[in-house]
XYZ file of C-alpha atoms in Angstrom:
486
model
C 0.000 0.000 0.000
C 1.568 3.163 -1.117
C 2.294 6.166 1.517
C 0.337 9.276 1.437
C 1.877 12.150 -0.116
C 3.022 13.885 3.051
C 5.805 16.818 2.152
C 7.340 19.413 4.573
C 9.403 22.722 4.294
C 11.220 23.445 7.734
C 13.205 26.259 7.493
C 15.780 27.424 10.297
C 14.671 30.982 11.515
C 18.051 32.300 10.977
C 17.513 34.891 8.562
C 15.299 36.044 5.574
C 14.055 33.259 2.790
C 16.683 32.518 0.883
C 16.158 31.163 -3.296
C 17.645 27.961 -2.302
C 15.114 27.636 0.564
C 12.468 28.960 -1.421
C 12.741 26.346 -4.515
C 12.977 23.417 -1.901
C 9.736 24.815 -0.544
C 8.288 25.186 -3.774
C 9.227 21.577 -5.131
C 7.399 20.192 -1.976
C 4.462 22.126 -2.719
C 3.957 21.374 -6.142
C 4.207 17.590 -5.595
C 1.931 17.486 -2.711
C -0.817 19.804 -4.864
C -0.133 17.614 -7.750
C -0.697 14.118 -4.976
C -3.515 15.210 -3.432
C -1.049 15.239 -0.440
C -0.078 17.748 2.805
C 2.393 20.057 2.538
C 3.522 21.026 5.947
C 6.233 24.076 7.469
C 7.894 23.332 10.463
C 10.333 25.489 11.949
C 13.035 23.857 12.694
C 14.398 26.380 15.944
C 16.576 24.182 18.009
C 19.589 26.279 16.832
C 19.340 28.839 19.227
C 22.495 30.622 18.913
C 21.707 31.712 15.481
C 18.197 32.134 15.588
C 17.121 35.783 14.881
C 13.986 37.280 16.562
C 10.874 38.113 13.762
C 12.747 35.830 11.515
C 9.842 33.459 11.713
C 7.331 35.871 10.529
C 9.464 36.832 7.853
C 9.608 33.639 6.831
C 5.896 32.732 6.870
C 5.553 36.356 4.749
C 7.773 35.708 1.870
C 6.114 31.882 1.566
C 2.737 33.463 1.548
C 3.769 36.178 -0.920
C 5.092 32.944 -3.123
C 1.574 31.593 -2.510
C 2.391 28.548 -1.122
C -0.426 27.374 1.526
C 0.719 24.837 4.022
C -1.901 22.769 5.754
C -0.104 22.748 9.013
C 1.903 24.618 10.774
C 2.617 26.377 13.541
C -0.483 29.127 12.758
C -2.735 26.863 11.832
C -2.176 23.883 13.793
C -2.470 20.274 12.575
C -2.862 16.736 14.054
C 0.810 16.280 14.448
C 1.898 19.186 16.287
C 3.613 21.261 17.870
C 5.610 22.480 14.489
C 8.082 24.315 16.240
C 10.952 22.113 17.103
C 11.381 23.920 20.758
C 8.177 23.035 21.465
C 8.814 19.123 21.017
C 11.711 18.805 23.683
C 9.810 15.996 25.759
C 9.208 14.670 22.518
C 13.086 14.356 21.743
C 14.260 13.316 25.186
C 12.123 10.018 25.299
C 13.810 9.065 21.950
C 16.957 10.018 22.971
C 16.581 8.134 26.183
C 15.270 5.401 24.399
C 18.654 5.113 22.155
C 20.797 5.472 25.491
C 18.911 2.734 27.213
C 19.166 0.545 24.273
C 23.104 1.205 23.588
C 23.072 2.728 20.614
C 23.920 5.878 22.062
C 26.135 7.237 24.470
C 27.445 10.004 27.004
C 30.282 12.442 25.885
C 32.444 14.124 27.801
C 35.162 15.315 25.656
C 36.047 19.237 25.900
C 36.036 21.203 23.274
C 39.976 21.795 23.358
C 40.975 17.958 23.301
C 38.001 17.601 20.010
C 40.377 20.038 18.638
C 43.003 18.611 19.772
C 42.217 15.168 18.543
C 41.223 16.832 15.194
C 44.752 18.515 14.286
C 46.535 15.026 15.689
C 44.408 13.327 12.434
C 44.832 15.618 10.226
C 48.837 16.254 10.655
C 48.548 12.190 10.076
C 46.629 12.520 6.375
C 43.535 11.456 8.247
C 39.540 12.696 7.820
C 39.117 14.189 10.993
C 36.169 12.215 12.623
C 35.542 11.461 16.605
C 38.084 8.760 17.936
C 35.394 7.650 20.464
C 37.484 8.017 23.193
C 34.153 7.905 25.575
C 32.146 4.933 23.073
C 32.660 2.304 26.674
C 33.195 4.351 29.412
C 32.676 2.919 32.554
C 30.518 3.989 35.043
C 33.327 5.447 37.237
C 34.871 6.933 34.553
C 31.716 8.801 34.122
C 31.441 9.611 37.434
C 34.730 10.920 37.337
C 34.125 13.535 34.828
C 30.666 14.646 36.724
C 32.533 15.251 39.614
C 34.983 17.743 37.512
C 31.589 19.208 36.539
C 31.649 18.492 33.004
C 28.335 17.759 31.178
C 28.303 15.101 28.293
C 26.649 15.487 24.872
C 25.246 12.261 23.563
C 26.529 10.817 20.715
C 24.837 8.243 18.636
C 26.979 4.797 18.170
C 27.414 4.276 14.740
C 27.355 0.721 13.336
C 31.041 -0.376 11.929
C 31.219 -2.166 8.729
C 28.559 -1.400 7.309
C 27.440 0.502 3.718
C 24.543 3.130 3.915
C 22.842 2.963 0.589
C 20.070 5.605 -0.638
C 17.463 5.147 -3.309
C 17.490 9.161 -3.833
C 14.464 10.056 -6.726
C 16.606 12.587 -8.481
C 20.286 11.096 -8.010
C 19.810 7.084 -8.438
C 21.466 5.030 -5.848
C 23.973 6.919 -3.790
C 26.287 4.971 -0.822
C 28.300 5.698 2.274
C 30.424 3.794 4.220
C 29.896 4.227 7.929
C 33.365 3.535 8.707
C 34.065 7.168 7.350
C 31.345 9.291 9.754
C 31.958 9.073 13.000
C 29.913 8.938 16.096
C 27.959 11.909 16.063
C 26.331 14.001 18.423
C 22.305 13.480 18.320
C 22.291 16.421 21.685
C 24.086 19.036 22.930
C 25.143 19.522 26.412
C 22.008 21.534 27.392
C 19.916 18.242 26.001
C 19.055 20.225 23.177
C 19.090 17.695 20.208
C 20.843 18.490 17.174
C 19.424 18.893 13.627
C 19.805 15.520 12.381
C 18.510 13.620 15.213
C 15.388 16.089 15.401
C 14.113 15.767 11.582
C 14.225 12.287 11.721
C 12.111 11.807 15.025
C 9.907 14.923 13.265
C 9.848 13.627 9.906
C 8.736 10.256 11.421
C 5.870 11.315 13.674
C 4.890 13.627 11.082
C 4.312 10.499 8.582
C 6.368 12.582 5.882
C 6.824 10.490 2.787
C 9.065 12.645 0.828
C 11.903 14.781 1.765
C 12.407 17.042 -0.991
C 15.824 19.501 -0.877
C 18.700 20.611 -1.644
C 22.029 18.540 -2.783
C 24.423 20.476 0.101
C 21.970 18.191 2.508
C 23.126 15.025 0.788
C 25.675 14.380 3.079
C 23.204 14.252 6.123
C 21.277 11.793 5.007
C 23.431 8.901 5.749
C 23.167 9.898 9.587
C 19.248 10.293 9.247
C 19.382 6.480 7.514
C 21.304 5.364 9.984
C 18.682 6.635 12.841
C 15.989 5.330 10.927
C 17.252 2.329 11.392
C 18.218 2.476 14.577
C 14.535 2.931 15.541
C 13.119 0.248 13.154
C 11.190 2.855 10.831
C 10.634 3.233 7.296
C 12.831 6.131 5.653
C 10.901 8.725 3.583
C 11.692 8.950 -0.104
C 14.773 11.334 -0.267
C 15.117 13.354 -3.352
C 17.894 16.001 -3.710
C 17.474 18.668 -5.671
C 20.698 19.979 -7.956
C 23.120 22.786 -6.781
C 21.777 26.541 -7.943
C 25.140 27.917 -9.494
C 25.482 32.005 -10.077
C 25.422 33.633 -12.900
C 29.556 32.285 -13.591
C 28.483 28.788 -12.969
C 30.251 29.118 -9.250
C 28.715 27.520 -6.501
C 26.543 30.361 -4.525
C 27.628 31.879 -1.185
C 25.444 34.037 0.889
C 27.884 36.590 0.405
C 27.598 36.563 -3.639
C 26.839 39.787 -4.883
C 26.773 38.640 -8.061
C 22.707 37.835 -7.629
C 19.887 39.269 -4.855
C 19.546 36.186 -2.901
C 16.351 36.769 -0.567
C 12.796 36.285 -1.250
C 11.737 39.470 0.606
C 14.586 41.099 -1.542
C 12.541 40.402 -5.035
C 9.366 41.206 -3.195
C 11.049 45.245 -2.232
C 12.108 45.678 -5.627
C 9.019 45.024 -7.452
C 8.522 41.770 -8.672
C 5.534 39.560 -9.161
C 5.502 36.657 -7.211
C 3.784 34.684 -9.674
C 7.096 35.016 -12.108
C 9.520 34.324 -9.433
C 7.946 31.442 -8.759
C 7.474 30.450 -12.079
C 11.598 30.883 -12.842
C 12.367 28.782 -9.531
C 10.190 26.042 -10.733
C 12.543 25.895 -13.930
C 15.468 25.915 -11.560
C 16.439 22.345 -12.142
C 12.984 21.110 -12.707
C 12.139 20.745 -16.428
C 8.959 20.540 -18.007
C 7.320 18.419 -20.916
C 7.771 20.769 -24.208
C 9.337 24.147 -24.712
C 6.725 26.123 -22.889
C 8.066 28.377 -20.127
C 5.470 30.221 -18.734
C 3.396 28.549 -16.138
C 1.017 29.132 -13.522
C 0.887 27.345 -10.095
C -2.043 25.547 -11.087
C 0.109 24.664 -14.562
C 3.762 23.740 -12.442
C 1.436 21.138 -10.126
C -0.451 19.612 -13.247
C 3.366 18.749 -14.578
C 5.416 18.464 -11.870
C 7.424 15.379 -11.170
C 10.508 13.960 -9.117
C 11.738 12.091 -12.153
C 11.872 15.693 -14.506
C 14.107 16.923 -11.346
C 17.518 17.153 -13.334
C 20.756 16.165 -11.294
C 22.793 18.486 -13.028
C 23.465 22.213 -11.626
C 21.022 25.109 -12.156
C 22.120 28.158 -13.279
C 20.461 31.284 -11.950
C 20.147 33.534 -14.528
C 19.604 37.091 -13.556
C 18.467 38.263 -17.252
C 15.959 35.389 -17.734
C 14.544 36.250 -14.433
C 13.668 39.622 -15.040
C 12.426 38.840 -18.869
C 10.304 36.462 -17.605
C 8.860 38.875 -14.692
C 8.578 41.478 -17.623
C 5.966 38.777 -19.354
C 3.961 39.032 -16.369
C 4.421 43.177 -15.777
C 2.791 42.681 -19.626
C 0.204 40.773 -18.626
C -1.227 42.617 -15.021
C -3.541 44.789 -14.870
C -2.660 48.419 -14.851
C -3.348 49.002 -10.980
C -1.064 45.768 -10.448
C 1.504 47.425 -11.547
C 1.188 50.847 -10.293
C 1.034 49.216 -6.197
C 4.348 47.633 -7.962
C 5.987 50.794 -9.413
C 4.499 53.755 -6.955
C 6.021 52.781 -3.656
C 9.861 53.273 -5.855
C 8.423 56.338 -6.827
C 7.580 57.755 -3.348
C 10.789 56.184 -2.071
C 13.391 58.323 -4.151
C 11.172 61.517 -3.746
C 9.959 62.431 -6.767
C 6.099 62.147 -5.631
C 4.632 62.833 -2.097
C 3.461 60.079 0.497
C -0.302 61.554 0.181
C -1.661 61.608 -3.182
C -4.710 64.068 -4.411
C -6.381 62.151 -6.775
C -5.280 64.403 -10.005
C -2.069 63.216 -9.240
C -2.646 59.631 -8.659
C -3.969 59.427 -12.414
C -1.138 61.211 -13.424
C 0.888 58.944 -11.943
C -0.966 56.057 -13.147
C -0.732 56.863 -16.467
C 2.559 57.595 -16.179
C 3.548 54.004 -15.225
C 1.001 52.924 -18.009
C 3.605 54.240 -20.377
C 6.327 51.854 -19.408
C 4.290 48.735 -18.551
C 5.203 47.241 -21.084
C 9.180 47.544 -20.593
C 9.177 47.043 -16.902
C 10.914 44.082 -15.724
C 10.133 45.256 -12.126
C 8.635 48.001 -9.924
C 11.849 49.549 -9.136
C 12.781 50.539 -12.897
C 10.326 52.985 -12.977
C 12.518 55.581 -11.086
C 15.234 55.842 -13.563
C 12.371 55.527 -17.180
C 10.449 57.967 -16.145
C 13.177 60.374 -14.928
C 12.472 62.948 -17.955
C 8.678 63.622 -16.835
C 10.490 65.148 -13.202
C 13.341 67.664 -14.246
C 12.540 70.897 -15.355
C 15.391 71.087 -17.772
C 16.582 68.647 -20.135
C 20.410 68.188 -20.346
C 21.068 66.500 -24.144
C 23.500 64.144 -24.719
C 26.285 64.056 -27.498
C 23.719 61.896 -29.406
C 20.712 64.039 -28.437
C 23.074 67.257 -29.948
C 23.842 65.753 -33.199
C 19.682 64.874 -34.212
C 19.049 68.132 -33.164
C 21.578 69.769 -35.363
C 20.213 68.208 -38.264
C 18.870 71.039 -40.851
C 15.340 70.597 -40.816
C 15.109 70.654 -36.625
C 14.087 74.269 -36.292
C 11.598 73.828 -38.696
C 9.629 70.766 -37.494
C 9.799 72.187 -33.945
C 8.711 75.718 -34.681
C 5.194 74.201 -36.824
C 4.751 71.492 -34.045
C 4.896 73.929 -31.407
C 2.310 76.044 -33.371
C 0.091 72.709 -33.650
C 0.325 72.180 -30.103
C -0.157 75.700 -28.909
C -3.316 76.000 -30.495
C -4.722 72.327 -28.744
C -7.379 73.194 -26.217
C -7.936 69.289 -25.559
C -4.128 67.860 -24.777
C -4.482 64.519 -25.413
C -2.670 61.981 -27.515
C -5.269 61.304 -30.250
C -5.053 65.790 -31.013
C -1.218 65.365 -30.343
C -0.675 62.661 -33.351
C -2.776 65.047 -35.216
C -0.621 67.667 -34.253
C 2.308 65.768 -35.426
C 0.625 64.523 -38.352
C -0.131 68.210 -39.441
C 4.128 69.406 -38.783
C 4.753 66.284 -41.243
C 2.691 67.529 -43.764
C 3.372 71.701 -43.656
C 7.029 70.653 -43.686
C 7.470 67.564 -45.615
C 9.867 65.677 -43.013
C 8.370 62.408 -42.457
C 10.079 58.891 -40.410
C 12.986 59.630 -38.445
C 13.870 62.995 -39.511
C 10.146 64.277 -38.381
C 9.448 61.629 -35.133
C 13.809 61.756 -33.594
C 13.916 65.682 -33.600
C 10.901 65.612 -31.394
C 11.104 62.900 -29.534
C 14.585 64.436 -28.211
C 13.424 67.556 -28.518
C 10.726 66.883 -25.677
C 12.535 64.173 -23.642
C 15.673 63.845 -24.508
C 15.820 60.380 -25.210
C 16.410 58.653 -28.637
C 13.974 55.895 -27.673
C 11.066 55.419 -25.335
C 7.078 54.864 -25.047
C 4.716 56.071 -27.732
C 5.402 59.594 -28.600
C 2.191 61.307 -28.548
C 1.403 59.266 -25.037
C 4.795 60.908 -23.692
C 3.855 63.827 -24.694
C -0.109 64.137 -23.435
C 1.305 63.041 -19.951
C 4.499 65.079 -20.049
C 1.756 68.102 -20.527
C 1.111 71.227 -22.319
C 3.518 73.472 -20.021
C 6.078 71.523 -19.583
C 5.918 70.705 -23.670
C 5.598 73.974 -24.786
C 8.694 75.164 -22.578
C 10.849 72.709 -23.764
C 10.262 73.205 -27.708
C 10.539 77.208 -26.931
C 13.977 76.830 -25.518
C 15.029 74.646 -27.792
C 14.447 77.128 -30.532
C 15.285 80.424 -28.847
C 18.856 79.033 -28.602
């Protein structure tokens, strides 16, 4: 009888969602949608040296944001709660207890100065630094001994000699470890708090999670987490690691790569849909069936399988990214865009926190100029730059068009045309233009580049009589006059 589809995300609340976090999430997601299954967040807390206070919440934001909607967790509760690891100590200690009693674990007593110690001794003899087990058969005096110097023990689990761990992983075939090269390894620290590896696989186990869907770096766990599966008698889930995400070089990613934004709540500031960034991280070593590339959740969980999961590195491309957001900027409605664009607006001061509503449909239309070429919210600071300074300051490029012969004479009938516009909208400005073209006989790019400059001193941009109806009359008018009084 085949498992139910049971998937979890349990981030560390360490810090802000990072891409690497936020595609594992997103694979276990779409498999559970696609299933019929549960996917459930835990947060996995126990390191509490590095945990950072409203990290959790952060966390729980950017997933929502992604629209991915657990179905428990520690906000909604569940029947296999709690879902924050702190909360499960009790839990831990009668497992842990349970391995000491049966001896396949053990007390610890070694300093942290001789584990050093014992580490440089291996490796000045070419050796893979791993625990000697000095303390594996202590005796009970022996242990008494060292409680009487007051030191407290971690517990170690006793791995098996001898033997070869072997992994039926979904994504990378059959992958082995020999346990002769681990090491006993510590299952709690000395303030009973267990360590990561010992905790997801009691968690993972109670939680009845089928599939545990991540990252490659967390590879070389798993042959611990085997190996306490099977110290307990239970069934492992199916393990499936997902490839490497490379940067833009093809160099394995650090946190401290600059090279790419790394966080979630990063793409979210900026501008971006969450609908595309989601949609790129699905293709981040996932492919689909066919050359399609755009896909909606509902689309990615329709298609998505373990066995399309592709072992081979991803490569996070920057430039894809934001041409694939710009599909979706395309695609949104106008007000989508404008809650997207606005905020970078008010930000870098060129519009006021409180907006009348003449100016909000300024605005608006505005940012309706450049939907089209966003490829996120942010952009529109530096586009729309022209329709905020009250002087134009032309380029080398800019200088040559308008030196051309027939400049003064477009610009002094279209400035006539438009002078004489009650109604300043596009449609009466392409008429306007459309008139100057045919008093002057300058047509293509020696009628449309002189004015286009001319007015916003650009060689390129939206469509001209749009620019120019939101631009306005004034500031228009001023522009052309200066142009030809010098």
């Amino acid at each position: 009888m085949e498992r139910e589809v049971r998937v979890r995300f349990a981030p560390s609340p360490t810090g802000h969602l990072h891409i690497g976090g936020a595609r594992s999430a997103l694979f276990n997601y779409l498999l559970a949608k696609r299933e019929g299954g549960a996917f459930i967040l835990r947060i996995e807390d126990t390191d509490q040296a590095r945990n950072v206070e409203s990290a959790k919440e952060k966390l729980l934001d950017s997933l929502k944001w992604l629209g991915l909607e657990w179905d428990e967790s520690i906000d909604v509760g569940g029947e296999y709660g709690p879902y924050s690891c702190m909360e499960r100590m009790d839990i831990y200690e009668r497992y842990i207890q349970q391995l000491l009693a049966e001896g396949k674990a053990y007390y610890c007593y070694m300093t942290e100065e001789e584990l050093e110690a014992e580490r440089e001794a291996q490796k000045a003899r070419g050796e893979m630094p791993k625990y000697s087990g000095r303390d594996r058969d202590i005796t009970e005096a022996e242990r008494e001994a060292y409680e009487a110097k007051g030191l407290k023990p971690v517990v170690r689990f006793r791995v098996p000699e001898g033997q070869v761990i072997r992994i039926n992983d979904a994504v990378r075939g059959e992958v082995s470890f020999e346990s002769d090269g681990i090491g006993d390894f510590v299952i709690a620290r000395k303030d009973g708090i267990p360590m990561y590896n010992f905790a997801v696989v009691v968690d993972d186990h109670l939680m009845k999670i089928s599939h545990v869907i991540r990252g490659e770096e967390h590879l070389s766990n798993t042959p611990r987490q085997v190996m306490l599966y099977q110290a307990f008698g239970w069934e492992p889930p199916q393990f499936a690691h997902a490839s490497l995400i490379l940067n833009p070089d093809r160099q394995k990613m650090s946190k401290r790569d600059e090279s790419i934004i790394q966080f979630v709540e990063q793409y979210k500031e900026l501008g971006y849909l969450p609908e595309a960034l989601v949609n790129f991280l699905a293709l981040l070593g996932w492919s689909p069936v066919g050359e399609e590339e755009i896909f909606s959740m509902e689309e990615l969980s329709a298609q998505f399988s373990l066995e399309r999961v592709s072992k081979a590195p991803a490569v996070f491309d920057t430039d894809k990214l934001a041409w694939m957001n710009n599909q979706y900027m395309k695609k949104a409605d106008l007000d989508t865009v404008v809650s997207l664009a606005l905020p970078h607006l008010k930000k870098a001061g060129r519009v006021p926190e409180d907006l009348n509503e003449e100016r909000y449909e300024w605005i608006k239309r505005l940012i309706g100029l450049y939907q089209e070429q966003l490829q996120y919210g942010a952009e529109i600071v530096d586009l729309t730059e022209l329709f905020f300074k009250p002087e134009i300051e032309y380029n080398e490029e800019a200088k040559e068009i308008l030196a051309e012969e027939q400049v003064p004479e477009v610009l002094e009938h279209l400035a006539g045309e438009l002078d004489q516009l009650d109604d300043f909208v596009a449609a009466n400005i392409k008429a306007a233009i459309k008139a100057t073209q045919k008093a002057t006989g300058h047509k293509g790019k020696k009628l449309f580049m002189p004015i286009r400059v001319a007015v916003t001193g650009q060689t390129h941009g939206p469509e001209l009589p749009d620019a120019i109806e939101v631009l306005g009359k004034a500031v228009v008018s001023a522009r052309l006059r200066r142009l030809l009084n010098q």
